[in-house]
Amino acid sequence: MEAIHLRPYQIKAISAIQEALACNQKHIVVEMATGCGKGLVLAKTVEMLSKEKLENVLILTDRLEVKAQIKNALFNNYRGFVEIDKYRVEIETEQKILRQQNIKTSEYPFIIFYDAVISENVYEALFCKEKTVIVLTTIANKNSHRFFTPNEVVFSYNYTDAINDGYLTPAMDTRALEPAIEAFSKRLLEQFGYHQIESHPSMQDQGWDFIVYKDKQKIWVEHKVYKSQVVSPSTANSLLKTILMRKMKQDIPQEDIILLIVLSRIPSFQKDNIYDRYGIIVLDIENLVFYSKSNPHILKQLSQVTYFSIDYIEGSPSKEVEKAGLSFVTSEDDIIYEAEKEVVETSDLIRQLRECKSGKKYSGDYENICEKIVRTLFEANYFNRLTKQHKTKDEHFRMDLIGSLKINQSNEESMHPLWQMLVQHYNSHFVVFEFKNYSNEIDQNLIYITEKYLFDAALRNVAFIISRKGFSKSAKFAAEGCLKEHGKLILDVTEKDLVTMLEVKSDEAADFLLGKLEEFLMGISK
């Protein structure tokens, strides 16, 4: 059994359910952002009810595929992590309960709705008012608990929480992009001394992301993200028009400041004109880099929310910020704390990698560790998306991890030479990562299997195979053949390579991989 560890927020969610049950609360709602591990919370809850309390539990969802996933997780994947009395647990879809009614629902005093929209028919058919009902749902799925009061929500963990805790990034889930931008913006404005933040749905309905205060000064903040590095004058004018109309319609006082945070470049003459004529401060990517680069953590947050690499953007201060009298202060304590935290996290990853045993039994652990390392080294600076266990639509191929590269549009020097080479010379906008926890060297068969994942028309021509000991001679020969005959690049990365890159980080890690690529290319004969 692969090691499974609960995260702190999952432990809190389980404790909240236990406390509610101890207080005889009949309706219990737990909200968690997608991808934050509701399944483990479900497993521990079912274990508590079926094994410890000896109660029958009915788990309901509204999709057959989710039903299959729950069944596989509870009785196979989580075996050893939880002990569940399967004779006391029934897993079914709401539709089947209503259609066939072949399950004696009276035998189940506990009903758990998992990621399901609870209809009025289901609620009444199962006598939910009399039973103990636990709802495990996503933050966005408010229909899942519309029959319950806000007081019955015992635990909530949203995208912003997951981002702040470091468990979620926009590259993992695109739904995390807006919360990640907001988290970055708030953190940046704290450096200007604005710690009092007001944010609620009604404000967002009016078009503003949040409002910040310092003394009597008030700043209305909106952020905009574009996939292009440079915002065209027409787009900038359209955005300005929208902001001005909103300002007049909402009768915002003249002494208040409107701050527009734009994650692309806007020509400086436009920014000057916007401030001088309308009193609106625009911070574009040049300004954001300048004010972020003194704090590595804030700079990383910024890098995570841009569609292009910011490594080669020097940054410049905002004249409008100076005109408005806003002062930027860097906290040395924050910088030291983040640096120390990074050292600890790096050391922990190296320790996990070295302690993980080789072999198929521990392949899941190895994949998780390698994924963390790839994300730590490259995600923020170089990838828009990094998706694990990615399947092609026909489900013929499953890749351990696939990444979409940040493509810079302005000039050739704005990308690291490694990724620039992959894009320009191998026509690869996507990079595949495979993790193999073999005790011995990789053989040629795995090279040919990986080659099938690569497809020129899909802009996917490069793969890195990460393993304990790298390629065997036959594997190296096969990799050379794939490149010469089909133009597909497959490189090996060993455990030793991972440790070396973790110890240097970021651009130096990319430099290291570039060195391996150059060595591989120089050794190929015609």
mmCIF file with all atom_site columns, N, CA and C in Angstrom, residues 8-30 41 44-45 48-49 52-53 110 132 134 151-155:
data_model
loop_
_atom_site.group_PDB
_atom_site.id
_atom_site.type_symbol
_atom_site.label_atom_id
_atom_site.label_alt_id
_atom_site.label_comp_id
_atom_site.label_asym_id
_atom_site.label_entity_id
_atom_site.label_seq_id
_atom_site.pdbx_PDB_ins_code
_atom_site.Cartn_x
_atom_site.Cartn_y
_atom_site.Cartn_z
_atom_site.occupancy
_atom_site.B_iso_or_equiv
_atom_site.pdbx_formal_charge
_atom_site.auth_seq_id
_atom_site.auth_comp_id
_atom_site.auth_asym_id
_atom_site.auth_atom_id
_atom_site.pdbx_PDB_model_num
ATOM 1   N N  . PRO A 1 8   ? -3.314  19.079 6.529  1.00 0.00 ? 8   PRO A N  1
ATOM 2   C CA . PRO A 1 8   ? -3.910  19.709 7.721  1.00 0.00 ? 8   PRO A CA 1
ATOM 3   C C  . PRO A 1 8   ? -5.375  20.086 7.551  1.00 0.00 ? 8   PRO A C  1
ATOM 4   N N  . TYR A 1 9   ? -5.756  20.631 6.392  1.00 0.00 ? 9   TYR A N  1
ATOM 5   C CA . TYR A 1 9   ? -7.142  21.053 6.207  1.00 0.00 ? 9   TYR A CA 1
ATOM 6   C C  . TYR A 1 9   ? -8.084  19.850 6.111  1.00 0.00 ? 9   TYR A C  1
ATOM 7   N N  . GLN A 1 10  ? -7.581  18.713 5.595  1.00 0.00 ? 10  GLN A N  1
ATOM 8   C CA . GLN A 1 10  ? -8.414  17.507 5.553  1.00 0.00 ? 10  GLN A CA 1
ATOM 9   C C  . GLN A 1 10  ? -8.688  16.991 6.962  1.00 0.00 ? 10  GLN A C  1
ATOM 10  N N  . ILE A 1 11  ? -7.664  17.069 7.805  1.00 0.00 ? 11  ILE A N  1
ATOM 11  C CA . ILE A 1 11  ? -7.831  16.669 9.208  1.00 0.00 ? 11  ILE A CA 1
ATOM 12  C C  . ILE A 1 11  ? -8.871  17.560 9.880  1.00 0.00 ? 11  ILE A C  1
ATOM 13  N N  . LYS A 1 12  ? -8.813  18.867 9.588  1.00 0.00 ? 12  LYS A N  1
ATOM 14  C CA . LYS A 1 12  ? -9.791  19.805 10.166 1.00 0.00 ? 12  LYS A CA 1
ATOM 15  C C  . LYS A 1 12  ? -11.207 19.494 9.670  1.00 0.00 ? 12  LYS A C  1
ATOM 16  N N  . ALA A 1 13  ? -11.336 19.142 8.398  1.00 0.00 ? 13  ALA A N  1
ATOM 17  C CA . ALA A 1 13  ? -12.654 18.817 7.836  1.00 0.00 ? 13  ALA A CA 1
ATOM 18  C C  . ALA A 1 13  ? -13.239 17.585 8.525  1.00 0.00 ? 13  ALA A C  1
ATOM 19  N N  . ILE A 1 14  ? -12.416 16.566 8.712  1.00 0.00 ? 14  ILE A N  1
ATOM 20  C CA . ILE A 1 14  ? -12.871 15.334 9.373  1.00 0.00 ? 14  ILE A CA 1
ATOM 21  C C  . ILE A 1 14  ? -13.244 15.616 10.825 1.00 0.00 ? 14  ILE A C  1
ATOM 22  N N  . SER A 1 15  ? -12.436 16.422 11.497 1.00 0.00 ? 15  SER A N  1
ATOM 23  C CA . SER A 1 15  ? -12.726 16.780 12.889 1.00 0.00 ? 15  SER A CA 1
ATOM 24  C C  . SER A 1 15  ? -14.034 17.559 12.995 1.00 0.00 ? 15  SER A C  1
ATOM 25  N N  . ALA A 1 16  ? -14.276 18.446 12.013 1.00 0.00 ? 16  ALA A N  1
ATOM 26  C CA . ALA A 1 16  ? -15.515 19.234 12.015 1.00 0.00 ? 16  ALA A CA 1
ATOM 27  C C  . ALA A 1 16  ? -16.740 18.323 11.877 1.00 0.00 ? 16  ALA A C  1
ATOM 28  N N  . ILE A 1 17  ? -16.619 17.301 11.029 1.00 0.00 ? 17  ILE A N  1
ATOM 29  C CA . ILE A 1 17  ? -17.720 16.341 10.873 1.00 0.00 ? 17  ILE A CA 1
ATOM 30  C C  . ILE A 1 17  ? -17.933 15.564 12.172 1.00 0.00 ? 17  ILE A C  1
ATOM 31  N N  . GLN A 1 18  ? -16.856 15.125 12.791 1.00 0.00 ? 18  GLN A N  1
ATOM 32  C CA . GLN A 1 18  ? -16.948 14.369 14.047 1.00 0.00 ? 18  GLN A CA 1
ATOM 33  C C  . GLN A 1 18  ? -17.611 15.206 15.146 1.00 0.00 ? 18  GLN A C  1
ATOM 34  N N  . GLU A 1 19  ? -17.210 16.463 15.239 1.00 0.00 ? 19  GLU A N  1
ATOM 35  C CA . GLU A 1 19  ? -17.780 17.343 16.263 1.00 0.00 ? 19  GLU A CA 1
ATOM 36  C C  . GLU A 1 19  ? -19.272 17.588 16.020 1.00 0.00 ? 19  GLU A C  1
ATOM 37  N N  . ALA A 1 20  ? -19.645 17.752 14.750 1.00 0.00 ? 20  ALA A N  1
ATOM 38  C CA . ALA A 1 20  ? -21.061 17.970 14.424 1.00 0.00 ? 20  ALA A CA 1
ATOM 39  C C  . ALA A 1 20  ? -21.895 16.735 14.762 1.00 0.00 ? 20  ALA A C  1
ATOM 40  N N  . LEU A 1 21  ? -21.338 15.564 14.462 1.00 0.00 ? 21  LEU A N  1
ATOM 41  C CA . LEU A 1 21  ? -22.040 14.323 14.793 1.00 0.00 ? 21  LEU A CA 1
ATOM 42  C C  . LEU A 1 21  ? -22.184 14.161 16.304 1.00 0.00 ? 21  LEU A C  1
ATOM 43  N N  . ALA A 1 22  ? -21.124 14.531 17.032 1.00 0.00 ? 22  ALA A N  1
ATOM 44  C CA . ALA A 1 22  ? -21.161 14.427 18.497 1.00 0.00 ? 22  ALA A CA 1
ATOM 45  C C  . ALA A 1 22  ? -22.231 15.344 19.089 1.00 0.00 ? 22  ALA A C  1
ATOM 46  N N  . CYS A 1 23  ? -22.520 16.431 18.382 1.00 0.00 ? 23  CYS A N  1
ATOM 47  C CA . CYS A 1 23  ? -23.550 17.380 18.842 1.00 0.00 ? 23  CYS A CA 1
ATOM 48  C C  . CYS A 1 23  ? -24.932 17.033 18.268 1.00 0.00 ? 23  CYS A C  1
ATOM 49  N N  . ASN A 1 24  ? -25.022 15.853 17.637 1.00 0.00 ? 24  ASN A N  1
ATOM 50  C CA . ASN A 1 24  ? -26.286 15.380 17.046 1.00 0.00 ? 24  ASN A CA 1
ATOM 51  C C  . ASN A 1 24  ? -26.826 16.306 15.957 1.00 0.00 ? 24  ASN A C  1
ATOM 52  N N  . GLN A 1 25  ? -25.915 16.984 15.247 1.00 0.00 ? 25  GLN A N  1
ATOM 53  C CA . GLN A 1 25  ? -26.328 17.829 14.127 1.00 0.00 ? 25  GLN A CA 1
ATOM 54  C C  . GLN A 1 25  ? -26.796 16.932 12.986 1.00 0.00 ? 25  GLN A C  1
ATOM 55  N N  . LYS A 1 26  ? -27.975 17.199 12.447 1.00 0.00 ? 26  LYS A N  1
ATOM 56  C CA . LYS A 1 26  ? -28.571 16.331 11.439 1.00 0.00 ? 26  LYS A CA 1
ATOM 57  C C  . LYS A 1 26  ? -28.091 16.621 10.019 1.00 0.00 ? 26  LYS A C  1
ATOM 58  N N  . HIS A 1 27  ? -27.854 17.875 9.732  1.00 0.00 ? 27  HIS A N  1
ATOM 59  C CA . HIS A 1 27  ? -27.387 18.262 8.404  1.00 0.00 ? 27  HIS A CA 1
ATOM 60  C C  . HIS A 1 27  ? -25.980 18.841 8.527  1.00 0.00 ? 27  HIS A C  1
ATOM 61  N N  . ILE A 1 28  ? -25.037 18.235 7.796  1.00 0.00 ? 28  ILE A N  1
ATOM 62  C CA . ILE A 1 28  ? -23.621 18.617 7.903  1.00 0.00 ? 28  ILE A CA 1
ATOM 63  C C  . ILE A 1 28  ? -23.089 18.847 6.487  1.00 0.00 ? 28  ILE A C  1
ATOM 64  N N  . VAL A 1 29  ? -22.544 20.024 6.249  1.00 0.00 ? 29  VAL A N  1
ATOM 65  C CA . VAL A 1 29  ? -22.026 20.366 4.919  1.00 0.00 ? 29  VAL A CA 1
ATOM 66  C C  . VAL A 1 29  ? -20.542 20.694 5.002  1.00 0.00 ? 29  VAL A C  1
ATOM 67  N N  . VAL A 1 30  ? -19.770 20.085 4.114  1.00 0.00 ? 30  VAL A N  1
ATOM 68  C CA . VAL A 1 30  ? -18.336 20.378 3.989  1.00 0.00 ? 30  VAL A CA 1
ATOM 69  C C  . VAL A 1 30  ? -18.069 20.817 2.556  1.00 0.00 ? 30  VAL A C  1
ATOM 70  N N  . VAL A 1 41  ? -11.469 12.643 2.716  1.00 0.00 ? 41  VAL A N  1
ATOM 71  C CA . VAL A 1 41  ? -12.394 13.039 3.788  1.00 0.00 ? 41  VAL A CA 1
ATOM 72  C C  . VAL A 1 41  ? -13.586 12.084 3.799  1.00 0.00 ? 41  VAL A C  1
ATOM 73  N N  . LYS A 1 44  ? -12.469 8.623  5.331  1.00 0.00 ? 44  LYS A N  1
ATOM 74  C CA . LYS A 1 44  ? -12.342 8.646  6.789  1.00 0.00 ? 44  LYS A CA 1
ATOM 75  C C  . LYS A 1 44  ? -13.708 8.762  7.471  1.00 0.00 ? 44  LYS A C  1
ATOM 76  N N  . THR A 1 45  ? -14.622 9.494  6.848  1.00 0.00 ? 45  THR A N  1
ATOM 77  C CA . THR A 1 45  ? -15.973 9.635  7.406  1.00 0.00 ? 45  THR A CA 1
ATOM 78  C C  . THR A 1 45  ? -16.714 8.309  7.355  1.00 0.00 ? 45  THR A C  1
ATOM 79  N N  . MET A 1 48  ? -15.349 5.922  9.939  1.00 0.00 ? 48  MET A N  1
ATOM 80  C CA . MET A 1 48  ? -15.824 6.267  11.278 1.00 0.00 ? 48  MET A CA 1
ATOM 81  C C  . MET A 1 48  ? -17.250 5.750  11.496 1.00 0.00 ? 48  MET A C  1
ATOM 82  N N  . LEU A 1 49  ? -18.107 5.918  10.494 1.00 0.00 ? 49  LEU A N  1
ATOM 83  C CA . LEU A 1 49  ? -19.502 5.524  10.647 1.00 0.00 ? 49  LEU A CA 1
ATOM 84  C C  . LEU A 1 49  ? -19.701 4.008  10.580 1.00 0.00 ? 49  LEU A C  1
ATOM 85  N N  . GLU A 1 52  ? -16.427 2.167  13.240 1.00 0.00 ? 52  GLU A N  1
ATOM 86  C CA . GLU A 1 52  ? -16.386 2.554  14.650 1.00 0.00 ? 52  GLU A CA 1
ATOM 87  C C  . GLU A 1 52  ? -17.783 2.642  15.256 1.00 0.00 ? 52  GLU A C  1
ATOM 88  N N  . LYS A 1 53  ? -18.721 3.264  14.523 1.00 0.00 ? 53  LYS A N  1
ATOM 89  C CA . LYS A 1 53  ? -20.080 3.437  15.054 1.00 0.00 ? 53  LYS A CA 1
ATOM 90  C C  . LYS A 1 53  ? -21.020 2.310  14.642 1.00 0.00 ? 53  LYS A C  1
ATOM 91  N N  . PHE A 1 110 ? -27.638 7.103  7.897  1.00 0.00 ? 110 PHE A N  1
ATOM 92  C CA . PHE A 1 110 ? -26.679 8.114  7.462  1.00 0.00 ? 110 PHE A CA 1
ATOM 93  C C  . PHE A 1 110 ? -26.617 8.134  5.933  1.00 0.00 ? 110 PHE A C  1
ATOM 94  N N  . THR A 1 132 ? -29.552 11.664 9.261  1.00 0.00 ? 132 THR A N  1
ATOM 95  C CA . THR A 1 132 ? -28.322 12.464 9.327  1.00 0.00 ? 132 THR A CA 1
ATOM 96  C C  . THR A 1 132 ? -27.741 12.522 7.919  1.00 0.00 ? 132 THR A C  1
ATOM 97  N N  . ILE A 1 134 ? -24.884 14.103 5.345  1.00 0.00 ? 134 ILE A N  1
ATOM 98  C CA . ILE A 1 134 ? -23.571 14.748 5.206  1.00 0.00 ? 134 ILE A CA 1
ATOM 99  C C  . ILE A 1 134 ? -23.368 15.063 3.725  1.00 0.00 ? 134 ILE A C  1
ATOM 100 N N  . ASN A 1 151 ? -25.427 27.885 8.724  1.00 0.00 ? 151 ASN A N  1
ATOM 101 C CA . ASN A 1 151 ? -24.893 27.379 9.988  1.00 0.00 ? 151 ASN A CA 1
ATOM 102 C C  . ASN A 1 151 ? -24.537 25.902 9.931  1.00 0.00 ? 151 ASN A C  1
ATOM 103 N N  . GLU A 1 152 ? -25.122 25.210 8.954  1.00 0.00 ? 152 GLU A N  1
ATOM 104 C CA . GLU A 1 152 ? -24.854 23.774 8.835  1.00 0.00 ? 152 GLU A CA 1
ATOM 105 C C  . GLU A 1 152 ? -23.599 23.475 8.016  1.00 0.00 ? 152 GLU A C  1
ATOM 106 N N  . VAL A 1 153 ? -22.961 24.516 7.464  1.00 0.00 ? 153 VAL A N  1
ATOM 107 C CA . VAL A 1 153 ? -21.659 24.358 6.803  1.00 0.00 ? 153 VAL A CA 1
ATOM 108 C C  . VAL A 1 153 ? -20.598 24.339 7.901  1.00 0.00 ? 153 VAL A C  1
ATOM 109 N N  . VAL A 1 154 ? -20.054 23.156 8.178  1.00 0.00 ? 154 VAL A N  1
ATOM 110 C CA . VAL A 1 154 ? -19.134 23.011 9.313  1.00 0.00 ? 154 VAL A CA 1
ATOM 111 C C  . VAL A 1 154 ? -17.677 23.248 8.921  1.00 0.00 ? 154 VAL A C  1
ATOM 112 N N  . PHE A 1 155 ? -17.401 23.182 7.614  1.00 0.00 ? 155 PHE A N  1
ATOM 113 C CA . PHE A 1 155 ? -16.015 23.404 7.163  1.00 0.00 ? 155 PHE A CA 1
ATOM 114 C C  . PHE A 1 155 ? -16.034 23.848 5.715  1.00 0.00 ? 155 PHE A C  1
#
